[in-house]
Amino acid sequence: MASPPGHRRACAPRQAAAAILLALSCCCLRGSARPAPPDVPAVIVFGDSTVDTGNNNAIGTVLKSNFAPYGRDMAGGPRPTGRFCNGRLPADFISEALGLPPLVPAYLDPAYGIQDFARGVCFASAGTGLDNKTAGVLSVIPLWKEVEYFKEYQRRLRRHAGRARARRIVSDALYVVSIGTNDFLENYFLLVTGRFAEFTVAGFEDFLVAQAERFLAEIHRLGARRVTFAGLSPIGCLPLERTLNALRGGCVEEYNQVARDYNAKLLAMLRRLTASRPALKVAYIDVYHNMLDLITNPATLGLENVEEGCCATGKVEMSYLCNDKSPMTCEDAGKYFFWDSFHPTEKVNQFFAKKTLDLCYEQLF
């Protein structure tokens, strides 16, 4: 924090220079020269495995990651938490940058209580989607249930902090939403739910955007005011999809086109929604181009492999197939874009978090 003007005038030149250098070095350590963090009392998270900090640990699903080598690069030593990563997720970095705890706790984690959730909470569930049928594929938490947990959380928060403070926490919190990939790759294109027969691809995109709008309208009704909503990544470039596309090689361009089309519709919806709800601010996170830029120019982040995951062969493994029995897991995940065949490494998550925070300072704070 900058010194008061009177104090600055009283400082000797050397002291003033030292203070400036210290301030600059602090900014560099945080990876940005942003102003002081705004008064954000909590980070509240909804979505899928890109942001699930451990809720799937507590439910009856095969889609888990609370075992080695997941979490192997966590600060303080290896710690598999249920995050689909070698370390932290974007919301964790965002929370820390805002002066909040460095880990956003999972709502279903019994190690945490409402005093922890008052400063940050994650309702996300790996494998879920905007379509309720997506959650049914691997028996995970559907988005509507995440919202029910949010309502329960508010009741607990009122008992813990009182109505006025609970209302302020909910209204001033930053909401992080990342969801949609599973609706296409685990649901529609996998031909397991019947949606492929019910909708054309374009019709399914419209259906998902409508679900996203209903979700945002509901959390706004429940008090949310500042939201980041991630678009789809180039889903055809995930290592698993590259592997399945081995005969043609490279990314699955048809899937990337679907992601672009969906993102355009999502962005148009967000503009309409916020225009009709002046109290609601939503920042659209352009994951597609952020990811494509890194894949095209990996050296900008010191990456060497953007086609395979670090874990095991990096071609198909995730969840239980990514385990500590594999002799092929890489030694330095910092050289990889992907940790397993579906999810980014901690290094890339930190990059995405910075991009998100930059947008928050431009549009939400």
Short mmCIF file of C-alpha atoms in Angstrom, two decimals:
data_model
loop_
_atom_site.label_atom_id
_atom_site.label_comp_id
_atom_site.label_asym_id
_atom_site.label_seq_id
_atom_site.Cartn_x
_atom_site.Cartn_y
_atom_site.Cartn_z
CA MET A 1 0.00 0.00 0.00
CA ALA A 2 1.31 3.49 -0.84
CA SER A 3 2.41 5.75 2.01
CA PRO A 4 0.38 8.89 2.87
CA PRO A 5 1.48 12.03 0.95
CA GLY A 6 2.91 13.73 4.05
CA HIS A 7 5.01 10.69 4.86
CA ARG A 8 6.34 10.50 1.31
CA ARG A 9 7.49 14.11 1.48
CA ALA A 10 9.30 13.36 4.75
CA CYS A 11 11.17 10.37 3.35
CA ALA A 12 14.78 10.77 2.34
CA PRO A 13 15.44 10.08 -1.36
CA ARG A 14 17.05 6.71 -0.64
CA GLN A 15 14.14 5.64 1.53
CA ALA A 16 11.64 6.75 -1.10
CA ALA A 17 13.50 4.80 -3.79
CA ALA A 18 13.60 1.72 -1.55
CA ALA A 19 9.88 1.97 -0.94
CA ILE A 20 9.18 2.20 -4.67
CA LEU A 21 11.40 -0.80 -5.41
CA LEU A 22 9.68 -2.81 -2.68
CA ALA A 23 6.25 -1.97 -4.05
CA LEU A 24 7.30 -2.91 -7.56
CA SER A 25 8.78 -6.20 -6.43
CA CYS A 26 5.57 -7.08 -4.58
CA CYS A 27 3.58 -6.42 -7.73
CA CYS A 28 5.93 -8.60 -9.75
CA LEU A 29 5.61 -11.44 -7.26
CA ARG A 30 1.86 -11.32 -7.70
CA GLY A 31 2.27 -11.30 -11.46
CA SER A 32 0.53 -7.95 -12.03
CA ALA A 33 0.83 -4.25 -11.31
CA ARG A 34 -2.87 -3.92 -10.51
CA PRO A 35 -4.20 -1.54 -7.85
CA ALA A 36 -4.92 -2.82 -4.36
CA PRO A 37 -7.47 -5.67 -4.36
CA PRO A 38 -11.07 -4.50 -4.16
CA ASP A 39 -13.22 -5.38 -1.19
CA VAL A 40 -14.36 -8.81 -2.32
CA PRO A 41 -15.42 -10.80 0.75
CA ALA A 42 -15.61 -14.21 -0.96
CA VAL A 43 -15.09 -16.16 -4.18
CA ILE A 44 -18.05 -18.42 -5.01
CA VAL A 45 -17.62 -21.10 -7.66
CA PHE A 46 -20.00 -23.08 -9.88
CA GLY A 47 -19.23 -25.48 -12.68
CA ASP A 48 -17.35 -28.64 -13.64
CA SER A 49 -13.90 -30.24 -13.24
CA THR A 50 -12.11 -27.10 -14.40
CA VAL A 51 -13.13 -25.53 -11.07
CA ASP A 52 -14.18 -28.44 -8.79
CA THR A 53 -11.95 -28.24 -5.71
CA GLY A 54 -13.06 -31.58 -4.26
CA ASN A 55 -16.83 -32.01 -4.15
CA ASN A 56 -16.72 -35.26 -6.12
CA ASN A 57 -14.73 -36.79 -3.26
CA ALA A 58 -17.97 -36.89 -1.28
CA ILE A 59 -20.32 -38.44 -3.84
CA GLY A 60 -20.77 -41.86 -5.44
CA THR A 61 -19.06 -41.36 -8.78
CA VAL A 62 -16.07 -42.91 -10.52
CA LEU A 63 -14.95 -39.44 -11.61
CA LYS A 64 -12.51 -38.56 -8.82
CA SER A 65 -8.96 -37.27 -8.48
CA ASN A 66 -8.26 -37.48 -4.73
CA PHE A 67 -5.21 -39.69 -5.17
CA ALA A 68 -1.62 -39.42 -6.41
CA PRO A 69 -0.22 -38.07 -8.63
CA TYR A 70 -2.99 -35.44 -8.62
CA GLY A 71 -1.95 -32.62 -6.33
CA ARG A 72 1.71 -33.61 -6.42
CA ASP A 73 2.91 -29.99 -6.87
CA MET A 74 0.73 -28.35 -4.24
CA ALA A 75 2.52 -25.81 -2.05
CA GLY A 76 3.76 -27.55 1.08
CA GLY A 77 4.11 -30.95 -0.58
CA PRO A 78 2.00 -33.49 -2.47
CA ARG A 79 -1.66 -33.28 -1.51
CA PRO A 80 -4.40 -34.86 -3.65
CA THR A 81 -7.47 -32.74 -2.87
CA GLY A 82 -9.86 -33.77 -5.62
CA ARG A 83 -8.67 -31.03 -7.97
CA PHE A 84 -8.09 -32.36 -11.48
CA CYS A 85 -4.62 -30.88 -11.61
CA ASN A 86 -1.09 -31.24 -10.31
CA GLY A 87 -1.77 -28.21 -8.11
CA ARG A 88 -4.22 -25.36 -7.84
CA LEU A 89 -7.11 -24.27 -10.05
CA PRO A 90 -7.87 -20.79 -11.44
CA ALA A 91 -10.32 -19.90 -8.66
CA ASP A 92 -7.64 -20.66 -6.05
CA PHE A 93 -5.27 -18.15 -7.63
CA ILE A 94 -8.04 -15.59 -8.00
CA SER A 95 -8.96 -15.97 -4.33
CA GLU A 96 -5.38 -15.48 -3.20
CA ALA A 97 -4.90 -12.44 -5.43
CA LEU A 98 -7.96 -10.83 -3.84
CA GLY A 99 -6.51 -11.24 -0.34
CA LEU A 100 -8.58 -14.33 0.44
CA PRO A 101 -7.39 -17.88 1.27
CA PRO A 102 -5.17 -19.56 -1.37
CA LEU A 103 -7.52 -22.55 -1.64
CA VAL A 104 -11.26 -22.25 -2.26
CA PRO A 105 -12.86 -25.04 -0.17
CA ALA A 106 -15.29 -27.54 -1.61
CA TYR A 107 -18.73 -27.22 -0.05
CA LEU A 108 -18.99 -30.97 0.60
CA ASP A 109 -15.55 -31.24 2.21
CA PRO A 110 -16.13 -32.07 5.90
CA ALA A 111 -12.79 -30.51 6.82
CA TYR A 112 -14.32 -27.06 6.29
CA GLY A 113 -17.15 -25.21 7.99
CA ILE A 114 -19.27 -22.13 7.43
CA GLN A 115 -16.56 -19.89 8.89
CA ASP A 116 -14.36 -21.01 5.96
CA PHE A 117 -17.14 -20.82 3.39
CA ALA A 118 -17.84 -17.23 4.40
CA ARG A 119 -14.60 -16.32 2.58
CA GLY A 120 -14.95 -18.67 -0.36
CA VAL A 121 -16.85 -21.78 -1.40
CA CYS A 122 -16.98 -24.12 -4.38
CA PHE A 123 -20.15 -25.94 -5.46
CA ALA A 124 -18.68 -27.29 -8.72
CA SER A 125 -18.70 -30.95 -9.64
CA ALA A 126 -16.40 -32.63 -12.16
CA GLY A 127 -18.35 -34.15 -15.03
CA THR A 128 -21.39 -31.92 -14.77
CA GLY A 129 -22.87 -29.62 -17.39
CA LEU A 130 -25.55 -27.10 -18.22
CA ASP A 131 -27.76 -30.00 -19.34
CA ASN A 132 -29.00 -32.10 -16.39
CA LYS A 133 -28.53 -35.22 -18.51
CA THR A 134 -24.80 -34.57 -18.63
CA ALA A 135 -24.51 -34.99 -14.86
CA GLY A 136 -26.32 -38.32 -15.12
CA VAL A 137 -23.66 -39.85 -17.37
CA LEU A 138 -21.18 -40.25 -14.49
CA SER A 139 -23.57 -39.70 -11.56
CA VAL A 140 -22.22 -36.30 -10.51
CA ILE A 141 -23.88 -33.18 -9.11
CA PRO A 142 -26.21 -31.47 -11.63
CA LEU A 143 -26.12 -27.71 -11.92
CA TRP A 144 -29.57 -27.33 -10.35
CA LYS A 145 -28.24 -29.12 -7.25
CA GLU A 146 -25.25 -26.76 -7.13
CA VAL A 147 -27.79 -23.93 -6.93
CA GLU A 148 -29.66 -25.76 -4.15
CA TYR A 149 -26.39 -26.01 -2.22
CA PHE A 150 -25.96 -22.26 -2.77
CA LYS A 151 -29.36 -21.66 -1.17
CA GLU A 152 -28.45 -23.90 1.76
CA TYR A 153 -25.15 -22.07 2.07
CA GLN A 154 -26.97 -18.75 2.36
CA ARG A 155 -29.17 -20.09 5.16
CA ARG A 156 -26.08 -21.29 7.03
CA LEU A 157 -24.32 -17.99 6.34
CA ARG A 158 -27.19 -15.98 7.83
CA ARG A 159 -27.05 -18.05 11.01
CA HIS A 160 -23.28 -17.63 11.18
CA ALA A 161 -22.83 -13.97 10.25
CA GLY A 162 -26.25 -12.39 10.65
CA ARG A 163 -28.59 -11.30 7.88
CA ALA A 164 -26.94 -7.99 7.00
CA ARG A 165 -23.38 -9.34 6.76
CA ALA A 166 -24.52 -12.48 4.94
CA ARG A 167 -26.34 -10.32 2.40
CA ARG A 168 -23.20 -8.24 1.85
CA ILE A 169 -21.00 -11.31 1.40
CA VAL A 170 -23.36 -12.74 -1.20
CA SER A 171 -23.81 -9.47 -3.11
CA ASP A 172 -20.16 -8.37 -3.05
CA ALA A 173 -18.64 -11.80 -3.77
CA LEU A 174 -16.97 -12.65 -7.07
CA TYR A 175 -18.72 -15.57 -8.78
CA VAL A 176 -16.63 -17.85 -10.99
CA VAL A 177 -18.52 -20.09 -13.45
CA SER A 178 -16.86 -22.60 -15.78
CA ILE A 179 -19.08 -25.17 -17.46
CA GLY A 180 -20.12 -26.55 -20.85
CA THR A 181 -17.38 -28.81 -22.20
CA ASN A 182 -18.93 -32.00 -20.83
CA ASP A 183 -22.27 -31.20 -22.46
CA PHE A 184 -20.63 -31.79 -25.83
CA LEU A 185 -17.81 -34.29 -25.23
CA GLU A 186 -19.45 -36.43 -22.54
CA ASN A 187 -23.05 -36.05 -23.62
CA TYR A 188 -23.95 -34.98 -27.17
CA PHE A 189 -21.00 -36.36 -29.16
CA LEU A 190 -20.71 -39.51 -27.02
CA LEU A 191 -24.27 -40.51 -28.04
CA VAL A 192 -25.19 -41.75 -24.56
CA THR A 193 -28.11 -39.54 -23.52
CA GLY A 194 -30.24 -39.30 -26.64
CA ARG A 195 -29.66 -35.56 -27.02
CA PHE A 196 -27.99 -36.19 -30.41
CA ALA A 197 -31.34 -37.51 -31.70
CA GLU A 198 -33.36 -34.79 -30.02
CA PHE A 199 -31.33 -31.77 -31.22
CA THR A 200 -29.19 -30.73 -34.14
CA VAL A 201 -25.80 -29.43 -32.99
CA ALA A 202 -27.00 -25.85 -33.44
CA GLY A 203 -30.21 -26.64 -31.59
CA PHE A 204 -28.24 -28.15 -28.70
CA GLU A 205 -26.07 -25.03 -28.54
CA ASP A 206 -29.24 -22.93 -28.27
CA PHE A 207 -30.59 -25.23 -25.57
CA LEU A 208 -27.39 -24.93 -23.51
CA VAL A 209 -27.28 -21.14 -23.85
CA ALA A 210 -30.88 -21.01 -22.61
CA GLN A 211 -29.89 -23.16 -19.63
CA ALA A 212 -26.99 -20.82 -18.90
CA GLU A 213 -29.35 -17.84 -19.00
CA ARG A 214 -31.75 -19.50 -16.55
CA PHE A 215 -28.87 -20.30 -14.22
CA LEU A 216 -27.53 -16.74 -14.26
CA ALA A 217 -31.00 -15.28 -13.74
CA GLU A 218 -31.47 -17.56 -10.74
CA ILE A 219 -28.19 -16.78 -8.99
CA HIS A 220 -28.82 -13.09 -9.69
CA ARG A 221 -32.21 -13.46 -8.00
CA LEU A 222 -30.39 -15.08 -5.08
CA GLY A 223 -27.99 -12.14 -4.77
CA ALA A 224 -25.11 -12.56 -7.23
CA ARG A 225 -23.95 -9.29 -8.77
CA ARG A 226 -20.42 -9.86 -10.16
CA VAL A 227 -19.91 -12.97 -12.28
CA THR A 228 -17.22 -14.35 -14.57
CA PHE A 229 -18.56 -16.88 -17.09
CA ALA A 230 -16.10 -18.92 -19.13
CA GLY A 231 -16.72 -19.78 -22.75
CA LEU A 232 -15.64 -23.09 -24.22
CA SER A 233 -12.01 -23.83 -24.99
CA PRO A 234 -10.95 -25.30 -28.36
CA ILE A 235 -12.34 -28.63 -27.17
CA GLY A 236 -11.09 -30.42 -30.27
CA CYS A 237 -7.50 -29.76 -29.14
CA LEU A 238 -7.72 -31.62 -25.83
CA PRO A 239 -5.24 -34.53 -25.80
CA LEU A 240 -8.02 -37.10 -25.56
CA GLU A 241 -9.71 -35.69 -28.67
CA ARG A 242 -6.38 -35.53 -30.54
CA THR A 243 -5.86 -39.21 -29.71
CA LEU A 244 -9.32 -40.18 -30.94
CA ASN A 245 -8.58 -38.18 -34.10
CA ALA A 246 -5.36 -40.09 -34.76
CA LEU A 247 -6.27 -41.14 -38.29
CA ARG A 248 -6.57 -37.53 -39.45
CA GLY A 249 -4.16 -36.10 -36.88
CA GLY A 250 -4.22 -32.85 -34.95
CA CYS A 251 -7.18 -31.09 -33.41
CA VAL A 252 -10.77 -32.02 -34.23
CA GLU A 253 -11.78 -28.92 -36.18
CA GLU A 254 -15.47 -29.85 -36.16
CA TYR A 255 -15.47 -29.68 -32.36
CA ASN A 256 -13.58 -26.39 -32.37
CA GLN A 257 -16.18 -24.93 -34.73
CA VAL A 258 -18.93 -26.01 -32.35
CA ALA A 259 -17.07 -24.27 -29.52
CA ARG A 260 -16.80 -21.06 -31.57
CA ASP A 261 -20.49 -21.15 -32.51
CA TYR A 262 -21.57 -21.82 -28.92
CA ASN A 263 -19.32 -19.05 -27.60
CA ALA A 264 -20.79 -16.51 -30.02
CA LYS A 265 -24.32 -17.40 -28.89
CA LEU A 266 -23.28 -17.35 -25.23
CA LEU A 267 -21.71 -13.91 -25.55
CA ALA A 268 -24.80 -12.51 -27.29
CA MET A 269 -26.98 -13.90 -24.50
CA LEU A 270 -24.77 -12.38 -21.79
CA ARG A 271 -25.04 -8.97 -23.44
CA ARG A 272 -28.84 -9.22 -23.61
CA LEU A 273 -29.09 -10.46 -20.04
CA THR A 274 -26.93 -7.74 -18.51
CA ALA A 275 -28.69 -5.06 -20.56
CA SER A 276 -31.98 -6.14 -19.02
CA ARG A 277 -30.52 -6.47 -15.50
CA PRO A 278 -28.44 -3.34 -14.71
CA ALA A 279 -27.45 -4.65 -11.28
CA LEU A 280 -25.84 -7.76 -12.81
CA LYS A 281 -22.32 -7.59 -14.24
CA VAL A 282 -21.00 -10.59 -16.18
CA ALA A 283 -17.49 -10.78 -17.61
CA TYR A 284 -17.19 -13.28 -20.47
CA ILE A 285 -13.91 -15.19 -20.23
CA ASP A 286 -12.54 -15.92 -23.70
CA VAL A 287 -10.94 -19.25 -22.86
CA TYR A 288 -10.97 -20.25 -26.52
CA HIS A 289 -8.51 -17.65 -27.73
CA ASN A 290 -6.49 -17.61 -24.50
CA MET A 291 -5.88 -21.34 -24.90
CA LEU A 292 -5.33 -21.22 -28.64
CA ASP A 293 -2.74 -18.45 -28.22
CA LEU A 294 -0.78 -20.65 -25.81
CA ILE A 295 -1.04 -23.71 -28.03
CA THR A 296 0.16 -21.68 -31.01
CA ASN A 297 2.88 -19.84 -29.07
CA PRO A 298 3.85 -22.15 -26.17
CA ALA A 299 7.21 -20.44 -25.61
CA THR A 300 5.41 -17.37 -24.22
CA LEU A 301 4.78 -19.40 -21.06
CA GLY A 302 7.83 -21.65 -21.31
CA LEU A 303 5.80 -24.66 -22.46
CA GLU A 304 7.30 -27.47 -24.51
CA ASN A 305 4.36 -29.86 -24.95
CA VAL A 306 0.85 -28.66 -25.80
CA GLU A 307 -0.49 -31.87 -27.34
CA GLU A 308 -0.19 -34.45 -24.54
CA GLY A 309 -0.77 -34.48 -20.80
CA CYS A 310 1.99 -34.87 -18.27
CA CYS A 311 0.34 -37.81 -16.50
CA ALA A 312 1.04 -41.32 -17.83
CA THR A 313 1.12 -41.35 -21.65
CA GLY A 314 -0.83 -38.09 -21.67
CA LYS A 315 -3.03 -39.34 -24.51
CA VAL A 316 -6.12 -40.83 -22.84
CA GLU A 317 -5.53 -40.91 -19.09
CA MET A 318 -7.58 -38.96 -16.55
CA SER A 319 -9.13 -39.76 -13.17
CA TYR A 320 -8.24 -43.35 -12.13
CA LEU A 321 -6.24 -43.95 -15.33
CA CYS A 322 -3.92 -41.17 -14.18
CA ASN A 323 -2.36 -42.81 -11.12
CA ASP A 324 0.96 -43.20 -9.34
CA LYS A 325 1.57 -46.62 -10.89
CA SER A 326 2.33 -45.13 -14.30
CA PRO A 327 6.07 -45.01 -15.04
CA MET A 328 5.61 -42.48 -17.85
CA THR A 329 4.39 -39.43 -15.92
CA CYS A 330 6.57 -36.42 -16.66
CA GLU A 331 8.95 -34.94 -14.10
CA ASP A 332 8.25 -31.26 -14.80
CA ALA A 333 4.59 -30.42 -15.33
CA GLY A 334 5.61 -26.80 -15.85
CA LYS A 335 6.67 -27.70 -19.38
CA TYR A 336 3.21 -29.02 -20.25
CA PHE A 337 -0.07 -27.30 -21.08
CA PHE A 338 -2.10 -30.31 -19.93
CA TRP A 339 -1.80 -32.29 -16.73
CA ASP A 340 -3.94 -35.23 -17.84
CA SER A 341 -5.69 -35.82 -21.15
CA PHE A 342 -8.39 -33.25 -20.34
CA HIS A 343 -7.21 -30.68 -17.78
CA PRO A 344 -4.53 -27.96 -17.68
CA THR A 345 -1.51 -27.90 -15.40
CA GLU A 346 -1.26 -25.55 -12.43
CA LYS A 347 1.02 -23.27 -14.45
CA VAL A 348 -1.63 -22.84 -17.14
CA ASN A 349 -4.37 -22.43 -14.52
CA GLN A 350 -2.39 -19.54 -13.03
CA PHE A 351 -2.14 -18.00 -16.50
CA PHE A 352 -5.92 -18.30 -16.95
CA ALA A 353 -6.48 -16.82 -13.49
CA LYS A 354 -4.42 -13.76 -14.40
CA LYS A 355 -6.40 -13.28 -17.62
CA THR A 356 -9.63 -13.53 -15.62
CA LEU A 357 -8.47 -11.05 -12.99
CA ASP A 358 -7.40 -8.57 -15.65
CA LEU A 359 -10.91 -8.70 -17.07
CA CYS A 360 -12.44 -8.38 -13.60
CA TYR A 361 -10.54 -5.16 -13.01
CA GLU A 362 -11.72 -3.86 -16.38
CA GLN A 363 -15.38 -4.85 -16.14
CA LEU A 364 -16.47 -5.87 -12.63
CA PHE A 365 -14.50 -4.01 -9.95
#
